[in-house]
Amino acid sequence: MLAGLLDASHLMPLDALPEKASKYAQAAGFTDLLIYVTDLERRELHLLTGPNGPLPDTAQDIRIEGTTPGRAYQYGWLTSSSLNEAVGIDWWLPIVDGTERIGVLRVRSVYDDARAREDADRLAALLALLIVAKRASSDALAKLTRTEPLNIGAEMAWNLMPPSTYADGRIVISASLEPAYRISGDVYEYALDGPLVHLTIFDAMGHDNAAGLCGALALGACRQARRQGASLAATGEAVEAALIDQYHQRRYVTGILASLDTRTGVLSWVNRGHHPPVIIRGNRWSSHLTCPPTHPMGTDLGLPSTVCQEQLQPGDRIVLYTDGITEARSADDSEFGLERFTDFLIRYHADGLPVPETLRRLIKAVLDYHDGSLQDDATVLMCEWLGPTTEDTEPAAALTGLLDRDPPLISTTDGNSRR
């Protein structure tokens, strides 16, 4: 099954994937294969179809909240939805690339045993790799993952930023950005360089296309300087120089530039006129990391850049965010606020939810608080330091929903309950 699909994938457009996957999955006893991908806001799952379209009576759009496939997506569990002795059992599995949740796979299996579940899981993993490898060249997939048109800023930002989730034995990183379809000037970045993890968040002034261009320029200048070996302070200065050269002090960007040494847990950062980072420790309390801020990049005010440091403990979470998170207002004009923001992260983390699911629910809560429509970009970038080694991956797997844990009993269409 896997060898045949992998061989076929080299000369295969993405819209041929459902048909090819169905063909080769039969070798493992799988039929009725369906591939669903999530939309940008991670609210719905949308059916990936081939040139001939979906089969009759096949659901093309499925809500994530309150559905069996949605639970597979939210928690990273294989879930069962029906059992018919004549045709087999239906399974829903998460499609995950590394720790980035792509969507879900539905297969009907002739067999209901550990070997079949293992085969299904490996098929889902290969589908994730193929979808990610081909999505940069697929307008069909881009259209499928959006429920409304993107503005120009969003079109640029989503093609510039890294995947929303990354993890290894040392760290778990997850990010979210709303409004997904109308991004102004927010962008986030993380990157690994040996033992160093670089974390960056930028908020460009304004809510127009120029803000999106400004954010894109800042991110490009940041990457260029960092990859040429510039320090945190020098990287901030390089971003400022690029902005001044282009906009002549008419545009500016605030931001945090940080790096975490995973060998020691030392976090270093520079504050360029932005909200300071928050640290959540022991799942009990949080605090701002204080550091003398310098001026926003692009203003050329001549203030010195101070590199500050904090010694982290294993399990500490560093949270970078933009003001759209904390300053979202309800109908009575009260702010969502920093305390509500950090309490939300602590509460849902304590409930054992995967980190990406915690952020998905956080953004939904911010949107609901603001009656479904944000007036400013709301971005959060969270990084949890687990320790210095890449070998012990179980904590990272648990935090991202990758462990082979028994899911709760799920009521199925035949009236029985099963895992």
XYZ file of C-alpha atoms in Angstrom:
419
model
C 0.000 0.000 0.000
C 2.584 2.564 1.096
C 5.161 1.658 -1.569
C 2.626 1.859 -4.375
C 1.254 5.231 -3.256
C 4.730 6.636 -2.724
C 5.885 5.553 -6.180
C 2.775 7.047 -7.788
C 3.157 10.345 -5.900
C 6.218 11.549 -7.823
C 4.195 12.280 -10.960
C 0.815 12.966 -9.407
C -1.104 16.238 -8.994
C -2.734 16.778 -5.649
C -6.269 16.396 -6.970
C -5.394 12.818 -8.013
C -4.462 11.881 -4.444
C -7.918 10.675 -3.274
C -8.255 8.283 -6.232
C -4.681 6.966 -5.976
C -4.876 6.574 -2.209
C -8.147 4.651 -2.538
C -6.586 2.352 -5.120
C -3.521 1.427 -3.101
C -5.346 1.303 0.250
C -7.277 -1.724 -0.946
C -4.094 -3.791 -0.513
C -4.453 -3.317 3.258
C -8.184 -4.028 3.339
C -9.302 -0.373 3.328
C -12.226 0.882 1.251
C -14.385 4.035 1.059
C -11.403 6.309 1.666
C -12.099 10.013 2.188
C -9.575 12.806 2.829
C -10.652 15.985 4.620
C -8.485 19.076 5.203
C -9.111 21.845 7.709
C -9.842 25.451 6.785
C -7.614 28.345 7.845
C -9.708 29.112 10.918
C -9.705 25.432 11.944
C -13.462 25.343 12.317
C -14.448 22.915 9.570
C -13.126 19.956 7.598
C -13.482 20.051 3.801
C -13.461 17.056 1.467
C -10.524 16.794 -0.942
C -11.968 15.553 -4.226
C -10.615 14.540 -7.605
C -11.610 15.735 -11.071
C -14.893 13.809 -10.947
C -16.055 15.388 -7.717
C -17.421 13.625 -4.628
C -19.589 10.536 -4.595
C -23.317 11.063 -3.986
C -24.366 11.391 -0.327
C -20.809 12.179 0.765
C -20.489 15.044 3.248
C -18.283 17.728 1.753
C -18.037 19.942 4.859
C -17.944 18.733 8.477
C -17.888 20.867 11.609
C -14.993 20.201 13.982
C -17.010 20.958 17.119
C -19.244 18.116 18.253
C -18.546 15.526 15.534
C -16.735 12.187 15.438
C -14.227 13.300 12.755
C -13.829 16.548 14.659
C -12.777 14.631 17.770
C -10.179 12.755 15.756
C -8.826 16.131 14.610
C -8.979 17.822 18.028
C -7.432 15.103 20.158
C -5.286 13.125 17.717
C -7.231 9.910 18.314
C -8.423 7.218 15.979
C -12.190 7.157 16.406
C -14.830 4.708 15.181
C -18.156 5.790 13.758
C -19.920 2.599 12.655
C -19.626 -1.159 12.578
C -21.298 -3.441 10.068
C -20.150 -7.046 10.066
C -20.805 -7.322 6.320
C -18.653 -4.360 5.249
C -16.290 -3.598 8.143
C -15.627 -0.748 10.550
C -15.322 2.965 9.755
C -12.326 4.760 11.257
C -11.487 8.453 11.436
C -7.794 9.263 11.871
C -5.959 12.584 12.198
C -3.736 13.533 9.268
C -0.670 15.074 10.892
C 2.598 16.272 9.342
C 5.092 16.208 12.196
C 2.789 17.905 14.707
C 0.935 20.146 12.241
C -2.679 19.021 11.971
C -3.685 18.889 8.298
C -7.104 17.216 8.491
C -8.610 13.745 8.919
C -8.788 10.474 7.006
C -11.872 8.240 6.852
C -11.412 4.603 5.866
C -13.567 1.499 6.090
C -11.509 -1.450 7.262
C -12.257 -5.099 6.637
C -10.155 -5.906 9.705
C -10.554 -4.580 13.250
C -7.245 -5.365 14.909
C -3.987 -3.714 15.965
C -2.274 -4.422 12.645
C -5.060 -2.760 10.664
C -5.029 0.290 12.952
C -1.259 0.548 12.527
C -1.612 0.352 8.738
C -4.277 3.045 8.778
C -2.112 5.307 10.923
C 0.837 4.911 8.534
C -1.397 5.655 5.566
C -2.564 8.870 7.250
C 1.064 9.837 7.910
C 2.036 9.328 4.268
C -0.997 11.322 3.102
C 0.108 14.197 5.343
C 3.578 14.211 3.788
C 2.151 14.180 0.268
C -0.356 16.956 0.953
C 2.317 19.197 2.466
C 4.762 18.461 -0.361
C 2.234 19.439 -3.023
C 0.210 22.228 -1.399
C 2.594 25.037 -2.374
C 1.778 24.366 -6.040
C -1.938 23.646 -5.622
C -4.478 26.436 -6.017
C -7.195 23.795 -5.675
C -6.083 23.048 -2.112
C -5.691 26.749 -1.316
C -9.285 27.357 -2.388
C -10.503 24.381 -0.393
C -8.944 25.574 2.868
C -10.625 28.979 2.835
C -14.278 29.733 3.425
C -14.065 33.331 2.218
C -11.636 35.387 0.114
C -8.302 36.381 1.654
C -7.174 39.970 1.591
C -3.736 40.666 0.132
C -2.095 40.811 3.548
C -3.415 37.370 4.468
C -2.373 35.934 1.098
C 1.185 37.102 1.757
C 1.346 36.232 5.443
C 0.137 32.629 5.204
C 2.727 31.956 2.516
C 5.530 33.527 4.558
C 4.991 32.052 8.017
C 6.070 28.559 9.140
C 3.514 25.843 10.031
C 1.410 26.588 13.091
C 2.895 23.753 15.188
C 6.334 22.210 15.683
C 7.719 19.863 18.344
C 10.712 17.704 19.161
C 12.100 16.316 22.403
C 13.224 19.769 23.548
C 10.355 22.095 22.673
C 6.739 22.426 21.630
C 5.809 25.478 19.561
C 2.315 26.465 18.512
C 0.912 29.644 16.974
C -2.402 31.098 15.873
C -3.468 34.241 14.027
C -6.878 35.830 13.469
C -8.716 37.180 11.576
C -7.357 34.488 9.256
C -8.833 36.027 6.104
C -8.136 39.716 6.793
C -4.605 39.973 8.173
C -3.190 43.469 8.467
C 0.414 43.523 9.628
C 0.925 40.696 12.140
C 3.393 37.910 11.360
C 5.144 35.300 13.491
C 8.286 33.258 12.959
C 10.123 30.400 14.599
C 13.234 28.662 13.349
C 15.749 26.145 14.644
C 19.513 26.541 14.361
C 21.146 23.585 16.107
C 20.398 24.001 19.828
C 18.947 27.499 19.340
C 15.256 28.200 18.781
C 14.472 31.632 17.343
C 11.070 33.139 18.173
C 9.800 36.327 16.561
C 6.548 38.240 16.483
C 5.935 41.475 14.533
C 3.012 43.908 14.514
C 3.135 46.470 11.700
C 1.238 49.734 12.081
C -2.035 50.181 10.218
C -4.755 47.934 8.821
C -4.208 48.319 5.091
C -2.189 46.606 2.368
C 0.813 48.725 3.320
C 0.735 47.136 6.778
C 0.905 43.689 5.187
C 3.805 44.760 2.982
C 5.536 46.255 6.000
C 5.162 43.047 8.011
C 6.439 40.967 5.093
C 9.459 43.253 4.671
C 10.236 43.049 8.394
C 10.083 39.255 8.354
C 12.298 39.036 5.269
C 14.878 41.410 6.729
C 14.827 39.486 10.015
C 15.494 36.171 8.297
C 18.264 37.584 6.154
C 20.113 39.115 9.092
C 19.650 36.122 11.380
C 20.829 33.637 8.762
C 23.947 35.709 8.233
C 24.791 35.346 11.924
C 23.513 38.675 13.286
C 22.812 38.951 17.020
C 19.328 39.705 18.349
C 20.090 43.412 18.668
C 21.744 43.553 15.245
C 18.796 41.726 13.681
C 16.430 44.333 15.067
C 18.644 47.071 13.652
C 18.679 45.352 10.253
C 14.874 45.259 10.236
C 14.776 48.947 11.128
C 17.244 49.818 8.360
C 15.142 47.966 5.774
C 11.963 49.743 6.913
C 13.577 53.189 6.869
C 15.083 52.571 3.451
C 11.651 51.665 2.084
C 9.309 53.949 4.044
C 11.508 56.843 5.273
C 10.122 56.695 8.849
C 6.497 56.782 7.682
C 5.910 53.183 8.766
C 7.024 51.221 11.798
C 6.833 47.721 13.266
C 6.832 46.657 16.905
C 8.034 43.221 17.876
C 9.894 40.762 20.076
C 13.026 38.999 18.824
C 13.991 36.085 21.058
C 16.181 33.004 21.101
C 16.084 30.013 23.424
C 19.182 27.927 24.061
C 17.677 24.470 24.524
C 20.888 23.176 26.147
C 20.568 25.494 29.144
C 17.038 26.922 29.059
C 18.342 30.488 28.798
C 15.926 32.749 26.952
C 17.348 35.938 25.430
C 15.181 38.627 23.885
C 14.966 42.199 22.626
C 11.815 44.270 22.965
C 11.214 46.644 20.041
C 8.321 48.690 21.436
C 6.087 45.649 21.944
C 4.126 43.958 24.724
C 6.648 42.021 26.846
C 6.640 38.213 26.734
C 4.672 36.265 29.305
C 6.032 33.186 31.075
C 3.704 30.511 32.492
C 5.405 28.355 35.094
C 4.194 25.232 36.814
C 0.744 25.700 35.296
C -0.017 27.953 38.253
C 1.187 31.462 37.660
C 2.371 33.797 34.976
C 4.401 36.980 34.824
C 5.678 39.509 32.353
C 9.353 39.257 31.489
C 10.619 42.763 32.035
C 13.192 44.265 29.704
C 13.857 47.924 28.851
C 12.163 48.401 25.467
C 13.744 50.274 22.630
C 11.856 52.167 19.937
C 9.697 50.472 17.298
C 11.606 49.444 14.186
C 11.385 52.097 11.483
C 11.188 55.152 13.744
C 14.975 55.738 14.090
C 14.671 57.294 17.554
C 18.207 56.282 18.534
C 17.365 54.376 21.723
C 19.763 51.558 22.634
C 18.741 47.906 22.253
C 18.973 45.874 25.440
C 19.305 42.101 25.281
C 17.663 40.592 28.368
C 17.842 37.037 29.652
C 15.697 34.702 31.748
C 16.572 31.261 33.100
C 13.710 28.903 32.278
C 12.741 25.723 34.062
C 11.642 22.603 32.149
C 7.936 22.959 31.442
C 7.977 26.768 31.285
C 5.941 28.266 28.471
C 6.976 31.499 26.765
C 4.075 33.373 25.211
C 4.454 36.153 22.645
C 1.303 37.957 21.563
C -0.036 41.065 19.842
C -2.522 43.545 21.246
C -5.408 42.125 19.221
C -5.513 39.258 21.761
C -5.733 41.266 24.973
C -7.502 44.364 23.614
C -10.404 42.575 21.927
C -13.545 44.160 23.370
C -16.956 42.806 24.232
C -20.282 44.518 23.575
C -19.930 46.479 26.842
C -16.484 47.749 25.705
C -14.514 45.726 28.271
C -11.209 44.209 27.130
C -10.453 40.484 26.949
C -7.390 41.381 28.979
C -4.078 39.776 29.853
C -5.377 37.995 32.957
C -8.220 36.326 31.086
C -5.751 35.397 28.313
C -3.244 33.680 30.617
C -5.967 32.056 32.736
C -7.390 30.513 29.572
C -4.015 29.024 28.609
C -3.451 27.640 32.109
C -6.958 26.187 32.455
C -7.062 24.365 29.123
C -3.488 23.129 29.482
C -4.455 21.639 32.854
C -7.343 19.839 31.148
C -4.796 17.858 29.116
C -5.747 19.233 25.718
C -3.105 19.149 22.975
C -1.389 22.527 22.691
C -2.707 23.225 19.150
C -6.248 22.537 20.374
C -5.763 24.908 23.318
C -4.793 27.727 20.949
C -7.632 26.876 18.575
C -10.086 27.263 21.455
C -8.360 30.420 22.682
C -8.783 32.146 19.339
C -12.412 31.030 19.191
C -12.946 32.499 22.669
C -11.363 35.806 21.609
C -13.571 35.928 18.523
C -16.693 35.083 20.528
C -15.792 37.763 23.072
C -15.567 40.268 20.224
C -18.874 39.079 18.709
C -17.124 37.185 15.930
C -15.302 40.118 14.315
C -11.881 41.481 15.305
C -10.821 45.033 14.578
C -7.125 44.200 14.892
C -4.909 41.171 14.239
C -4.757 38.786 17.195
C -1.616 36.641 17.170
C -0.122 34.324 19.771
C 3.130 32.338 19.583
C 3.795 29.898 22.422
C 6.912 27.833 23.083
C 7.294 25.287 25.892
C 10.823 24.228 26.839
C 10.929 20.572 27.865
C 14.655 20.021 28.350
C 17.986 19.753 26.543
C 17.650 16.408 24.758
C 15.880 15.392 21.574
C 15.771 11.728 22.611
C 12.920 11.781 25.133
C 9.984 12.632 22.898
C 7.093 11.325 25.039
C 6.361 14.676 26.741
C 6.240 16.448 23.369
C 4.021 13.697 21.951
C 1.622 14.048 24.874
C 1.465 17.842 24.502
C 0.696 17.629 20.789
C -1.704 14.678 20.860
C 0.607 12.108 19.267
C 0.755 9.484 22.012
C -1.110 6.188 21.575
C -3.620 6.953 24.289
C -6.970 5.236 24.628
C -9.673 7.703 23.593
C -12.915 7.975 25.543
C -15.807 5.726 24.643
C -17.730 7.087 21.673
C -21.357 6.329 20.963
C -21.678 4.975 17.431
C -24.472 4.684 14.919
C -25.241 1.074 15.812
C -26.132 2.084 19.371
C -23.070 0.527 20.996
C -20.127 2.241 22.621
C -16.532 1.563 21.671
C -13.185 3.273 21.722
